[in-house]
Amino acid sequence: MGAKAVIPSGDEGAMKAAAGTLDAIIDTVSAAHDINALLTLLAPAGKYVMVGLPPDAPKLNNSLIIMKCLTVAGSLTGNHDMTQDMLEFCGKHNITSDVEVRIWGRGDRCDQYYSECVLHLHWYCVYTDAMSKIRGGVAG
């Protein structure tokens, strides 16, 4: 996805040096971990998206979220076993999918697509190219 560096969460110096430098974090960790430490890495108006589901509900620092105008979002993707079961089921029954990639900044109609999905006007999920949003709407 275009990562330019690694910031080990266990390295206190690296975490302090990276504080406030990231525009977005996509957190795929499904084990218990300190989400607030990750939120400190975000710049003002940064985006934090959780797709891993830790065993216990995370404790979020609401003050940090509000003061930095952060956006926190999540998506239920299922665990590894659930994903494998779904893929095997689809393979067994010849179930395939159509993929539609939406690039942010080119006729940005995300709210419309989301509303249509919620209303079941389309039976598909819309994947948005988050990295193009981070790069200022330039796909690449």
N, CA, C and O atoms as a DFTB+ gen file, in Angstrom:
560 C
 N C O
     1  1       0.823      -1.192       0.000
     2  2       0.000       0.000       0.000
     3  2       0.863       1.250       0.000
     4  3       0.349       2.355       0.176
     5  1       2.136       1.098      -0.190
     6  2       2.974       2.278      -0.305
     7  2       3.643       2.710       0.971
     8  3       4.038       3.870       1.094
     9  1       3.787       1.802       1.942
    10  2       4.451       2.171       3.187
    11  2       5.888       2.578       2.905
    12  3       6.571       1.948       2.098
    13  1       6.340       3.624       3.567
    14  2       7.691       4.134       3.369
    15  2       8.591       3.853       4.570
    16  3       9.803       4.051       4.492
    17  1       8.008       3.393       5.684
    18  2       8.788       3.140       6.887
    19  2       8.027       2.164       7.780
    20  3       6.833       1.927       7.596
    21  1       8.737       1.616       8.734
    22  2       8.143       0.752       9.749
    23  2       8.310       1.448      11.091
    24  3       9.388       1.952      11.405
    25  1       7.242       1.474      11.880
    26  2       7.282       2.064      13.213
    27  2       6.926       0.956      14.195
    28  3       5.744       0.674      14.398
    29  1       7.922       0.322      14.810
    30  2       7.622      -0.751      15.766
    31  2       6.895      -0.192      16.987
    32  3       7.403       0.706      17.659
    33  1       5.718      -0.720      17.271
    34  2       4.932      -0.179      18.385
    35  2       5.602      -0.432      19.732
    36  3       5.284       0.248      20.708
    37  1       6.509      -1.379      19.807
    38  2       7.225      -1.635      21.047
    39  2       8.452      -0.758      21.248
    40  3       9.099      -0.823      22.293
    41  1       8.774       0.058      20.257
    42  2       9.946       0.937      20.331
    43  2       9.479       2.333      20.732
    44  3       9.006       3.103      19.897
    45  1       9.617       2.650      22.021
    46  2       9.107       3.914      22.550
    47  2       9.691       5.125      21.819
    48  3       8.970       6.085      21.548
    49  1      10.978       5.090      21.498
    50  2      11.619       6.200      20.786
    51  2      11.051       6.389      19.396
    52  3      10.799       7.516      18.972
    53  1      10.847       5.288      18.682
    54  2      10.284       5.369      17.334
    55  2       8.855       5.891      17.370
    56  3       8.451       6.677      16.513
    57  1       8.087       5.447      18.371
    58  2       6.705       5.909      18.495
    59  2       6.659       7.411      18.792
    60  3       5.838       8.128      18.220
    61  1       7.532       7.889      19.681
    62  2       7.560       9.321      19.987
    63  2       7.984      10.123      18.767
    64  3       7.417      11.181      18.493
    65  1       8.975       9.630      18.031
    66  2       9.456      10.340      16.844
    67  2       8.386      10.414      15.758
    68  3       8.351      11.368      14.981
    69  1       7.521       9.414      15.705
    70  2       6.490       9.364      14.661
    71  2       5.178      10.020      15.083
    72  3       4.251      10.109      14.278
    73  1       5.086      10.476      16.319
    74  2       3.834      11.062      16.817
    75  2       3.365      12.201      15.914
    76  3       4.131      13.105      15.578
    77  1       2.089      12.138      15.529
    78  2       1.478      13.204      14.739
    79  2       1.898      13.250      13.284
    80  3       1.661      14.256      12.616
    81  1       2.521      12.182      12.764
    82  2       3.046      12.234      11.394
    83  2       2.225      11.463      10.365
    84  3       2.451      11.620       9.165
    85  1       1.289      10.643      10.800
    86  2       0.556       9.804       9.859
    87  2      -0.817      10.381       9.528
    88  3      -1.500      10.925      10.395
    89  1      -1.205      10.258       8.283
    90  2      -2.537      10.695       7.858
    91  2      -3.581       9.618       8.094
    92  3      -4.752       9.920       8.321
    93  1      -3.154       8.355       8.039
    94  2      -4.116       7.258       8.181
    95  2      -3.422       6.016       8.712
    96  3      -2.235       5.792       8.472
    97  1      -4.190       5.214       9.442
    98  2      -3.734       3.917       9.922
    99  2      -4.839       2.917       9.623
   100  3      -5.999       3.144       9.966
   101  1      -4.476       1.811       8.985
   102  2      -5.393       0.689       8.811
   103  2      -4.874      -0.408       9.735
   104  3      -3.843      -1.023       9.461
   105  1      -5.587      -0.647      10.823
   106  2      -5.169      -1.567      11.868
   107  2      -5.809      -2.931      11.628
   108  3      -7.024      -3.082      11.751
   109  1      -4.988      -3.924      11.285
   110  2      -5.485      -5.266      10.997
   111  2      -5.260      -6.235      12.151
   112  3      -5.549      -7.424      12.018
   113  1      -4.750      -5.751      13.281
   114  2      -4.401      -6.622      14.410
   115  2      -5.670      -7.076      15.124
   116  3      -6.504      -6.253      15.505
   117  1      -5.813      -8.388      15.301
   118  2      -6.994      -8.906      15.996
   119  2      -6.666      -9.329      17.429
   120  3      -7.538      -9.842      18.129
   121  1      -5.447      -9.126      17.869
   122  2      -5.054      -9.401      19.261
   123  2      -5.206      -8.124      20.081
   124  3      -5.295      -7.029      19.526
   125  1      -5.237      -8.269      21.386
   126  2      -5.327      -7.100      22.269
   127  2      -4.085      -6.223      22.073
   128  3      -2.960      -6.723      22.070
   129  1      -4.295      -4.921      21.909
   130  2      -3.191      -3.970      21.759
   131  2      -3.677      -2.570      22.115
   132  3      -4.879      -2.318      22.191
   133  1      -2.726      -1.665      22.331
   134  2      -3.035      -0.307      22.769
   135  2      -3.375       0.574      21.568
   136  3      -2.484       1.075      20.881
   137  1      -4.636       0.750      21.331
   138  2      -5.089       1.559      20.191
   139  2      -4.763       3.030      20.416
   140  3      -4.462       3.745      19.460
   141  1      -4.817       3.491      21.650
   142  2      -4.515       4.898      21.926
   143  2      -3.090       5.254      21.540
   144  3      -2.827       6.373      21.098
   145  1      -2.164       4.309      21.702
   146  2      -0.785       4.556      21.276
   147  2      -0.735       4.781      19.769
   148  3       0.036       5.610      19.285
   149  1      -1.555       4.045      19.033
   150  2      -1.604       4.228      17.578
   151  2      -2.231       5.578      17.220
   152  3      -1.790       6.246      16.285
   153  1      -3.257       5.969      17.968
   154  2      -3.928       7.246      17.679
   155  2      -2.980       8.430      17.836
   156  3      -3.140       9.443      17.157
   157  1      -1.995       8.312      18.724
   158  2      -1.041       9.415      18.893
   159  2      -0.175       9.600      17.651
   160  3       0.410      10.667      17.460
   161  1      -0.086       8.579      16.811
   162  2       0.714       8.676      15.586
   163  2       0.021       9.518      14.513
   164  3       0.665       9.996      13.579
   165  1      -1.291       9.695      14.653
   166  2      -2.054      10.407      13.629
   167  2      -1.894      11.918      13.727
   168  3      -1.843      12.489      14.816
   169  1      -1.816      12.545      12.565
   170  2      -1.823      14.002      12.464
   171  2      -3.249      14.494      12.724
   172  3      -4.182      13.691      12.696
   173  1      -3.439      15.782      12.975
   174  2      -4.797      16.296      13.113
   175  2      -5.644      15.921      11.890
   176  3      -5.171      15.960      10.755
   177  1      -6.897      15.561      12.148
   178  2      -7.851      15.110      11.136
   179  2      -7.440      13.779      10.508
   180  3      -7.880      13.449       9.407
   181  1      -6.597      13.014      11.207
   182  2      -6.171      11.704      10.714
   183  2      -7.295      10.689      10.778
   184  3      -8.307      10.899      11.447
   185  1      -7.103       9.589      10.075
   186  2      -8.109       8.525       9.988
   187  2      -7.537       7.229      10.552
   188  3      -6.432       6.823      10.192
   189  1      -8.291       6.583      11.438
   190  2      -7.919       5.294      12.002
   191  2      -9.018       4.308      11.641
   192  3     -10.178       4.507      12.003
   193  1      -8.661       3.245      10.928
   194  2      -9.640       2.238      10.511
   195  2      -9.226       0.895      11.095
   196  3      -8.112       0.424      10.864
   197  1     -10.119       0.290      11.843
   198  2      -9.867      -1.003      12.462
   199  2     -10.608      -2.080      11.671
   200  3     -11.830      -2.034      11.530
   201  1      -9.852      -3.045      11.160
   202  2     -10.481      -4.182      10.493
   203  2     -10.182      -5.490      11.227
   204  3     -10.797      -6.517      10.941
   205  1      -9.244      -5.454      12.166
   206  2      -9.021      -6.593      13.049
   207  2      -9.925      -6.424      14.262
   208  3     -10.152      -5.300      14.710
   209  1     -10.434      -7.506      14.788
   210  2     -11.357      -7.419      15.922
   211  2     -10.703      -8.013      17.169
   212  3     -10.671      -9.233      17.331
   213  1     -10.176      -7.151      18.058
   214  2      -9.565      -7.647      19.292
   215  2     -10.601      -8.384      20.148
   216  3     -11.801      -8.161      19.992
   217  1     -10.148      -9.254      21.043
   218  2     -11.086     -10.051      21.842
   219  2     -11.947      -9.213      22.788
   220  3     -13.082      -9.588      23.080
   221  1     -11.429      -8.095      23.265
   222  2     -12.193      -7.224      24.158
   223  2     -12.364      -5.861      23.505
   224  3     -11.532      -5.430      22.706
   225  1     -13.451      -5.193      23.856
   226  2     -13.700      -3.858      23.306
   227  2     -12.543      -2.927      23.682
   228  3     -12.141      -2.879      24.844
   229  1     -12.014      -2.198      22.718
   230  2     -10.894      -1.293      23.024
   231  2     -11.361      -0.105      23.856
   232  3     -12.506       0.333      23.750
   233  1     -10.463       0.404      24.679
   234  2     -10.736       1.615      25.447
   235  2     -10.094       2.777      24.692
   236  3      -8.871       2.869      24.590
   237  1     -10.928       3.648      24.172
   238  2     -10.435       4.765      23.370
   239  2     -10.349       6.039      24.199
   240  3     -11.206       6.311      25.039
   241  1      -9.305       6.811      23.948
   242  2      -9.128       8.107      24.590
   243  2      -9.956       9.125      23.804
   244  3      -9.492       9.685      22.811
   245  1     -11.184       9.355      24.264
   246  2     -12.091      10.256      23.557
   247  2     -11.532      11.671      23.449
   248  3     -11.747      12.350      22.445
   249  1     -10.819      12.114      24.473
   250  2     -10.235      13.462      24.428
   251  2      -9.261      13.593      23.265
   252  3      -9.270      14.598      22.554
   253  1      -8.425      12.586      23.069
   254  2      -7.469      12.601      21.968
   255  2      -8.194      12.648      20.621
   256  3      -7.805      13.391      19.720
   257  1      -9.237      11.856      20.501
   258  2     -10.010      11.810      19.253
   259  2     -10.637      13.174      18.968
   260  3     -10.570      13.668      17.843
   261  1     -11.239      13.775      19.978
   262  2     -11.930      15.053      19.796
   263  2     -10.947      16.193      19.552
   264  3     -11.142      16.990      18.635
   265  1      -9.905      16.278      20.355
   266  2      -8.959      17.400      20.250
   267  2      -8.185      17.390      18.927
   268  3      -7.822      18.450      18.416
   269  1      -7.932      16.212      18.377
   270  2      -7.194      16.117      17.112
   271  2      -8.133      15.969      15.913
   272  3      -7.671      15.840      14.779
   273  1      -9.464      15.987      16.159
   274  2     -10.464      15.814      15.090
   275  2     -10.208      14.534      14.294
   276  3     -10.230      14.542      13.063
   277  1      -9.966      13.445      15.006
   278  2      -9.687      12.177      14.352
   279  2     -10.973      11.491      13.922
   280  3     -12.027      11.689      14.527
   281  1     -10.879      10.698      12.892
   282  2     -11.974       9.853      12.463
   283  2     -11.608       8.421      12.806
   284  3     -10.535       7.942      12.438
   285  1     -12.498       7.738      13.511
   286  2     -12.292       6.338      13.875
   287  2     -13.403       5.538      13.211
   288  3     -14.583       5.844      13.379
   289  1     -13.022       4.518      12.461
   290  2     -14.002       3.708      11.746
   291  2     -13.607       2.247      11.844
   292  3     -12.492       1.922      12.252
   293  1     -14.516       1.375      11.473
   294  2     -14.227      -0.048      11.502
   295  2     -15.017      -0.793      10.459
   296  3     -16.005      -0.293       9.921
   297  1     -14.566      -1.992      10.184
   298  2     -15.246      -2.844       9.222
   299  2     -15.093      -4.283       9.680
   300  3     -13.980      -4.726       9.963
   301  1     -16.184      -5.011       9.757
   302  2     -16.147      -6.407      10.159
   303  2     -15.763      -7.259       8.964
   304  3     -16.517      -7.373       7.998
   305  1     -14.601      -7.848       9.039
   306  2     -14.126      -8.670       7.929
   307  2     -14.118     -10.147       8.271
   308  3     -13.963     -10.981       7.378
   309  1     -14.281     -10.489       9.528
   310  2     -14.222     -11.879       9.947
   311  2     -12.798     -12.282      10.251
   312  3     -11.846     -11.642       9.804
   313  1     -12.660     -13.361      11.023
   314  2     -11.325     -13.833      11.347
   315  2     -10.799     -14.740      10.232
   316  3     -11.485     -14.975       9.237
   317  1      -9.601     -15.235      10.405
   318  2      -8.964     -16.052       9.369
   319  2      -9.803     -17.283       9.027
   320  3     -10.021     -17.575       7.852
   321  1     -10.274     -18.007      10.046
   322  2     -11.052     -19.223       9.807
   323  2     -12.361     -18.917       9.082
   324  3     -12.758     -19.651       8.177
   325  1     -13.031     -17.835       9.480
   326  2     -14.276     -17.454       8.816
   327  2     -14.032     -17.107       7.356
   328  3     -14.803     -17.493       6.478
   329  1     -12.957     -16.378       7.104
   330  2     -12.624     -16.002       5.732
   331  2     -12.308     -17.240       4.903
   332  3     -12.749     -17.350       3.759
   333  1     -11.541     -18.179       5.474
   334  2     -11.210     -19.412       4.759
   335  2     -12.461     -20.216       4.464
   336  3     -12.609     -20.728       3.355
   337  1     -13.372     -20.342       5.435
   338  2     -14.631     -21.061       5.220
   339  2     -15.437     -20.428       4.092
   340  3     -15.995     -21.130       3.248
   341  1     -15.495     -19.101       4.083
   342  2     -16.252     -18.406       3.038
   343  2     -15.638     -18.655       1.670
   344  3     -16.359     -18.908       0.705
   345  1     -14.307     -18.587       1.573
   346  2     -13.637     -18.812       0.294
   347  2     -13.847     -20.240      -0.201
   348  3     -14.072     -20.456      -1.392
   349  1     -13.776     -21.214       0.704
   350  2     -14.003     -22.605       0.320
   351  2     -15.440     -22.826      -0.131
   352  3     -15.677     -23.546      -1.101
   353  1     -16.400     -22.218       0.557
   354  2     -17.806     -22.310       0.165
   355  2     -18.005     -21.728      -1.230
   356  3     -18.657     -22.337      -2.078
   357  1     -17.435     -20.539      -1.462
   358  2     -17.574     -19.889      -2.767
   359  2     -16.941     -20.740      -3.862
   360  3     -17.506     -20.887      -4.945
   361  1     -15.762     -21.303      -3.577
   362  2     -15.113     -22.155      -4.569
   363  2     -15.932     -23.394      -4.888
   364  3     -16.057     -23.774      -6.052
   365  1     -16.491     -24.024      -3.864
   366  2     -17.289     -25.235      -4.027
   367  2     -18.548     -24.980      -4.856
   368  3     -18.972     -25.832      -5.635
   369  1     -19.136     -23.801      -4.679
   370  2     -20.403     -23.478      -5.340
   371  2     -20.224     -22.540      -6.534
   372  3     -21.199     -21.991      -7.047
   373  1     -18.984     -22.358      -6.971
   374  2     -18.674     -21.499      -8.119
   375  2     -19.274     -20.100      -7.970
   376  3     -19.843     -19.550      -8.913
   377  1     -19.140     -19.546      -6.787
   378  2     -19.619     -18.191      -6.520
   379  2     -18.457     -17.234      -6.749
   380  3     -17.415     -17.337      -6.101
   381  1     -18.645     -16.322      -7.661
   382  2     -17.598     -15.353      -7.977
   383  2     -18.109     -13.952      -7.686
   384  3     -19.280     -13.766      -7.355
   385  1     -17.244     -12.989      -7.807
   386  2     -17.652     -11.615      -7.523
   387  2     -17.185     -10.677      -8.623
   388  3     -16.222     -10.948      -9.340
   389  1     -17.887      -9.583      -8.730
   390  2     -17.455      -8.484      -9.576
   391  2     -16.812      -7.470      -8.639
   392  3     -17.308      -7.232      -7.538
   393  1     -15.731      -6.885      -9.070
   394  2     -15.032      -5.914      -8.240
   395  2     -15.142      -4.548      -8.884
   396  3     -14.887      -4.386     -10.077
   397  1     -15.523      -3.570      -8.084
   398  2     -15.615      -2.195      -8.549
   399  2     -14.758      -1.346      -7.616
   400  3     -15.038      -1.258      -6.421
   401  1     -13.730      -0.732      -8.153
   402  2     -12.839       0.109      -7.360
   403  2     -13.233       1.559      -7.580
   404  3     -13.318       2.027      -8.715
   405  1     -13.473       2.262      -6.483
   406  2     -13.807       3.679      -6.546
   407  2     -12.597       4.473      -6.095
   408  3     -12.077       4.247      -5.003
   409  1     -12.145       5.396      -6.922
   410  2     -10.996       6.234      -6.603
   411  2     -11.516       7.543      -6.013
   412  3     -12.313       8.240      -6.640
   413  1     -11.060       7.871      -4.804
   414  2     -11.455       9.124      -4.171
   415  2     -10.979      10.298      -5.015
   416  3      -9.920      10.239      -5.640
   417  1     -11.754      11.340      -5.026
   418  2     -11.357      12.564      -5.705
   419  2     -11.769      12.608      -7.163
   420  3     -11.552      13.617      -7.834
   421  1     -12.349      11.552      -7.657
   422  2     -12.830      11.522      -9.041
   423  2     -14.339      11.295      -8.994
   424  3     -14.806      10.159      -9.079
   425  1     -15.081      12.362      -8.861
   426  2     -16.533      12.236      -8.735
   427  2     -16.889      11.545      -7.425
   428  3     -17.695      10.614      -7.405
   429  1     -16.290      12.002      -6.342
   430  2     -16.444      11.391      -5.035
   431  2     -17.919      11.290      -4.660
   432  3     -18.550      12.294      -4.329
   433  1     -18.469      10.071      -4.712
   434  2     -19.870       9.850      -4.392
   435  2     -19.986       8.778      -3.319
   436  3     -20.914       7.970      -3.343
   437  1     -19.050       8.768      -2.381
   438  2     -18.998       7.729      -1.358
   439  2     -20.307       7.652      -0.571
   440  3     -20.816       6.558      -0.327
   441  1     -20.859       8.808      -0.171
   442  2     -22.099       8.793       0.604
   443  2     -23.227       8.142      -0.183
   444  3     -24.024       7.390       0.376
   445  1     -23.295       8.429      -1.477
   446  2     -24.336       7.838      -2.319
   447  2     -24.168       6.321      -2.390
   448  3     -25.143       5.586      -2.234
   449  1     -22.953       5.849      -2.621
   450  2     -22.715       4.409      -2.716
   451  2     -23.041       3.712      -1.405
   452  3     -23.640       2.637      -1.391
   453  1     -22.631       4.347      -0.284
   454  2     -22.915       3.755       1.017
   455  2     -24.424       3.660       1.230
   456  3     -24.924       2.620       1.659
   457  1     -25.146       4.728       0.938
   458  2     -26.598       4.726       1.111
   459  2     -27.253       3.651       0.266
   460  3     -28.173       2.971       0.722
   461  1     -26.783       3.493      -0.967
   462  2     -27.343       2.476      -1.846
   463  2     -27.075       1.072      -1.318
   464  3     -27.924       0.189      -1.440
   465  1     -25.896       0.863      -0.732
   466  2     -25.596      -0.450      -0.146
   467  2     -26.483      -0.717       1.059
   468  3     -27.008      -1.820       1.216
   469  1     -26.655       0.298       1.919
   470  2     -27.493       0.141       3.111
   471  2     -28.928      -0.170       2.707
   472  3     -29.594      -0.971       3.363
   473  1     -29.411       0.450       1.640
   474  2     -30.777       0.234       1.171
   475  2     -30.906      -1.029       0.316
   476  3     -31.985      -1.333      -0.193
   477  1     -29.805      -1.756       0.164
   478  2     -29.749      -2.988      -0.629
   479  2     -30.128      -2.757      -2.092
   480  3     -30.719      -3.625      -2.733
   481  1     -29.782      -1.579      -2.611
   482  2     -29.999      -1.322      -4.032
   483  2     -28.946      -2.039      -4.872
   484  3     -29.146      -2.281      -6.062
   485  1     -27.839      -2.372      -4.249
   486  2     -26.773      -3.130      -4.901
   487  2     -26.376      -4.250      -3.950
   488  3     -26.338      -4.049      -2.736
   489  1     -26.088      -5.399      -4.477
   490  2     -25.657      -6.513      -3.635
   491  2     -24.162      -6.700      -3.777
   492  3     -23.684      -7.764      -4.171
   493  1     -23.454      -5.678      -3.460
   494  2     -21.999      -5.742      -3.473
   495  2     -21.462      -4.715      -2.499
   496  3     -22.159      -3.782      -2.101
   497  1     -20.213      -4.906      -2.125
   498  2     -19.538      -3.926      -1.284
   499  2     -18.695      -3.040      -2.184
   500  3     -18.118      -3.513      -3.163
   501  1     -18.625      -1.799      -1.866
   502  2     -17.813      -0.873      -2.635
   503  2     -16.490      -0.698      -1.906
   504  3     -16.462      -0.300      -0.741
   505  1     -15.406      -0.994      -2.589
   506  2     -14.074      -0.808      -2.043
   507  2     -13.581       0.541      -2.516
   508  3     -13.600       0.825      -3.714
   509  1     -13.149       1.360      -1.607
   510  2     -12.591       2.646      -2.010
   511  2     -11.089       2.608      -1.855
   512  3     -10.575       2.032      -0.896
   513  1     -10.398       3.203      -2.766
   514  2      -8.947       3.217      -2.760
   515  2      -8.475       4.233      -1.718
   516  3      -8.292       5.413      -2.020
   517  1      -8.280       3.748      -0.478
   518  2      -7.911       4.640       0.623
   519  2      -6.582       5.326       0.364
   520  3      -6.397       6.476       0.761
   521  1      -5.667       4.654      -0.284
   522  2      -4.362       5.243      -0.511
   523  2      -4.444       6.436      -1.477
   524  3      -3.663       7.379      -1.356
   525  1      -5.380       6.400      -2.429
   526  2      -5.503       7.554      -3.320
   527  2      -6.002       8.770      -2.551
   528  3      -5.631       9.900      -2.868
   529  1      -6.843       8.548      -1.539
   530  2      -7.319       9.640      -0.686
   531  2      -6.137      10.240       0.089
   532  3      -5.997      11.458       0.204
   533  1      -5.298       9.347       0.613
   534  2      -4.140       9.810       1.375
   535  2      -3.183      10.584       0.491
   536  3      -2.566      11.551       0.939
   537  1      -3.049      10.160      -0.793
   538  2      -2.141      10.821      -1.723
   539  2      -2.806      12.047      -2.387
   540  3      -2.261      12.601      -3.342
   541  1      -3.947      12.456      -1.895
   542  2      -4.600      13.653      -2.414
   543  2      -5.427      13.403      -3.674
   544  3      -5.541      14.283      -4.526
   545  1      -6.007      12.197      -3.794
   546  2      -6.877      11.913      -4.915
   547  2      -6.142      11.483      -6.166
   548  3      -6.745      11.417      -7.237
   549  1      -4.881      11.194      -6.064
   550  2      -4.107      10.767      -7.230
   551  2      -3.925       9.266      -7.160
   552  3      -3.273       8.757      -6.248
   553  1      -4.489       8.565      -8.105
   554  2      -4.339       7.108      -8.139
   555  2      -2.944       6.765      -8.616
   556  3      -2.335       7.508      -9.386
   557  1      -2.439       5.623      -8.146
   558  2      -1.121       5.254      -8.624
   559  2      -0.601       4.023      -8.092
   560  3       0.510       3.622      -8.436
